[in-house]
XYZ file of C-alpha atoms in Angstrom:
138
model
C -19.006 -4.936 59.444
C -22.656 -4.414 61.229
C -24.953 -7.158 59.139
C -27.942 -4.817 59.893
C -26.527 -1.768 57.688
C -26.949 -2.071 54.069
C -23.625 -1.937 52.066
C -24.295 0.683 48.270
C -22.395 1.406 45.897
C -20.560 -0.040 42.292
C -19.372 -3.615 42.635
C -19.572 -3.250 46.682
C -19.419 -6.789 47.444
C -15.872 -6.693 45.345
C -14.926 -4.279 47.272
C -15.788 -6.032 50.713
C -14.053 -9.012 49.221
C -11.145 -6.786 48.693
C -11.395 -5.172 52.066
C -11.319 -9.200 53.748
C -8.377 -9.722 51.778
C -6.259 -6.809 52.421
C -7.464 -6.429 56.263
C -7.329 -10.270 56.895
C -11.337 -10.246 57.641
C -12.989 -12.098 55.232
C -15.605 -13.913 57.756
C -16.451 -10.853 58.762
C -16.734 -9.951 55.557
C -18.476 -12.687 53.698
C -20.972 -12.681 57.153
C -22.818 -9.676 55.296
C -26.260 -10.816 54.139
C -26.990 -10.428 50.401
C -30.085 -8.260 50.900
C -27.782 -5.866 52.553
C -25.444 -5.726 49.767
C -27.050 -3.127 47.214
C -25.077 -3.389 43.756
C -26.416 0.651 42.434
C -26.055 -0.690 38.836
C -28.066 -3.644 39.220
C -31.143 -1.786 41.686
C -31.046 0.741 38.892
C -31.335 -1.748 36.152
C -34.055 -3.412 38.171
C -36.289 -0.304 38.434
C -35.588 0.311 34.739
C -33.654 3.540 35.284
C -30.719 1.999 33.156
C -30.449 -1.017 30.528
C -27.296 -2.128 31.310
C -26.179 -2.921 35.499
C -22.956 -2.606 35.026
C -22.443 1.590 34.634
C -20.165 3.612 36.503
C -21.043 5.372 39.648
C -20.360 9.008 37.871
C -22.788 7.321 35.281
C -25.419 6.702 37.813
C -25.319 10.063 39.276
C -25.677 11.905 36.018
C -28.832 10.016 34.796
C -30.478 9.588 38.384
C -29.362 12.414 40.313
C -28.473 14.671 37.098
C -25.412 15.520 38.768
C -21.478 15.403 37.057
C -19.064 13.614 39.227
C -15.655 15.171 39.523
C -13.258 12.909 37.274
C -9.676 13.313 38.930
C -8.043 9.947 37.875
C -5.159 11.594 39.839
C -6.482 10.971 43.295
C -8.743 8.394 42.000
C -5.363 6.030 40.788
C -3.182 8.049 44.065
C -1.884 5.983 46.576
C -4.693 4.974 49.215
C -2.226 2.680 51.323
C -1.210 6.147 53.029
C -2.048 6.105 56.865
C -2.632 9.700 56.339
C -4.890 10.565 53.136
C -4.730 14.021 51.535
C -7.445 16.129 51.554
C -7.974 15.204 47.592
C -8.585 11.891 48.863
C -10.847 12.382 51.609
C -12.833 14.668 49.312
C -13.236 11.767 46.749
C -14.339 9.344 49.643
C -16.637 11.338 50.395
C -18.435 12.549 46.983
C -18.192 8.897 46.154
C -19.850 7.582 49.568
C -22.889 10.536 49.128
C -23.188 9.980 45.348
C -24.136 5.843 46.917
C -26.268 7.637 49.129
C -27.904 9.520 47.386
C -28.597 7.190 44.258
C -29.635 4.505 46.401
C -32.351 7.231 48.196
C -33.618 8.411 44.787
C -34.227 4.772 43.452
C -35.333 3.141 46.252
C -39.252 3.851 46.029
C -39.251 3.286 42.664
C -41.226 -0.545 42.127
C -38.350 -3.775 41.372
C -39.847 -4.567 38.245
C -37.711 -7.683 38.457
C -39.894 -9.028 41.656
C -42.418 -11.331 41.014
C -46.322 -11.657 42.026
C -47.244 -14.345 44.011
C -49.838 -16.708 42.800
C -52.295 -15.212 46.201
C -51.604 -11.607 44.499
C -52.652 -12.820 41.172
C -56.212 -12.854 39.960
C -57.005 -14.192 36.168
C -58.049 -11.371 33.897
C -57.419 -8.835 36.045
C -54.151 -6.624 36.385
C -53.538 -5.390 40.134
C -51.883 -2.090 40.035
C -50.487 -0.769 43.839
C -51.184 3.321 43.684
C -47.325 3.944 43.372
C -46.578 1.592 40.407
C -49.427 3.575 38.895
C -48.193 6.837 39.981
C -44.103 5.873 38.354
C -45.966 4.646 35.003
C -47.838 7.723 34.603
């Protein structure tokens, strides 16, 4: 796995555990860098866009992208140990892997309200504002 290229989605560092367990590459797995592994439940609980980090992926996508994800449990639950997939599966790979994408995209500007001001940032009485907290309040 390139440790430059950030890693989104639902429980993604399960699945790269999962992925070093059933592909015997867990150092290469584990050699990701935790600011590269974006958990979309927790970065959307973080910019307030959800109460509760642990939510589905179809979840996100309705309430940040207003979107319905297609729920076939049948090729969700199918056999993915097939060399070849069906075109079912592919199709779910790849709603799944855009729905990351595009989640990730829409929340990313949004301020971390988890992060916290440094003491140089801070002046007493005052509150600092940047232009695009402002603008996300408003």
């Amino acid at each position: 796995a390139d440790e430059r290229t950030k890693k989104v989605g639902v429980n993604v560092g399960g699945d790269l555990a999962k992925i070093g367990r059933d592909f015997n590459c867990q150092d290469e797995m584990s050699a990701v860098p935790d600011e590269n592994i974006i958990n979309l439940g927790l970065y959307a609980r973080r910019r307030d866009v959800v109460q509760n980090g642990s939510i589905s992926l179809a979840e996100l996508s309705r309430i940040v992208l207003g979107k319905e994800m297609a729920k076939d449990n049948g090729t969700r639950i199918s056999d993915w140990t097939r060399r070849d997939l069906s075109d079912e599966q592919k199709r779910h790979c790849y709603e799944d892997g855009k729905a990351g994408i595009d989640i990730y995209n829409a929340l990313k500007d949004l301020p971390d309200l988890s992060a916290r001001i440094s003491p140089e940032a801070a002046t007493p009485g005052t509150i600092q504002m940047s232009q695009e907290m402002a603008f996300h309040l408003c």
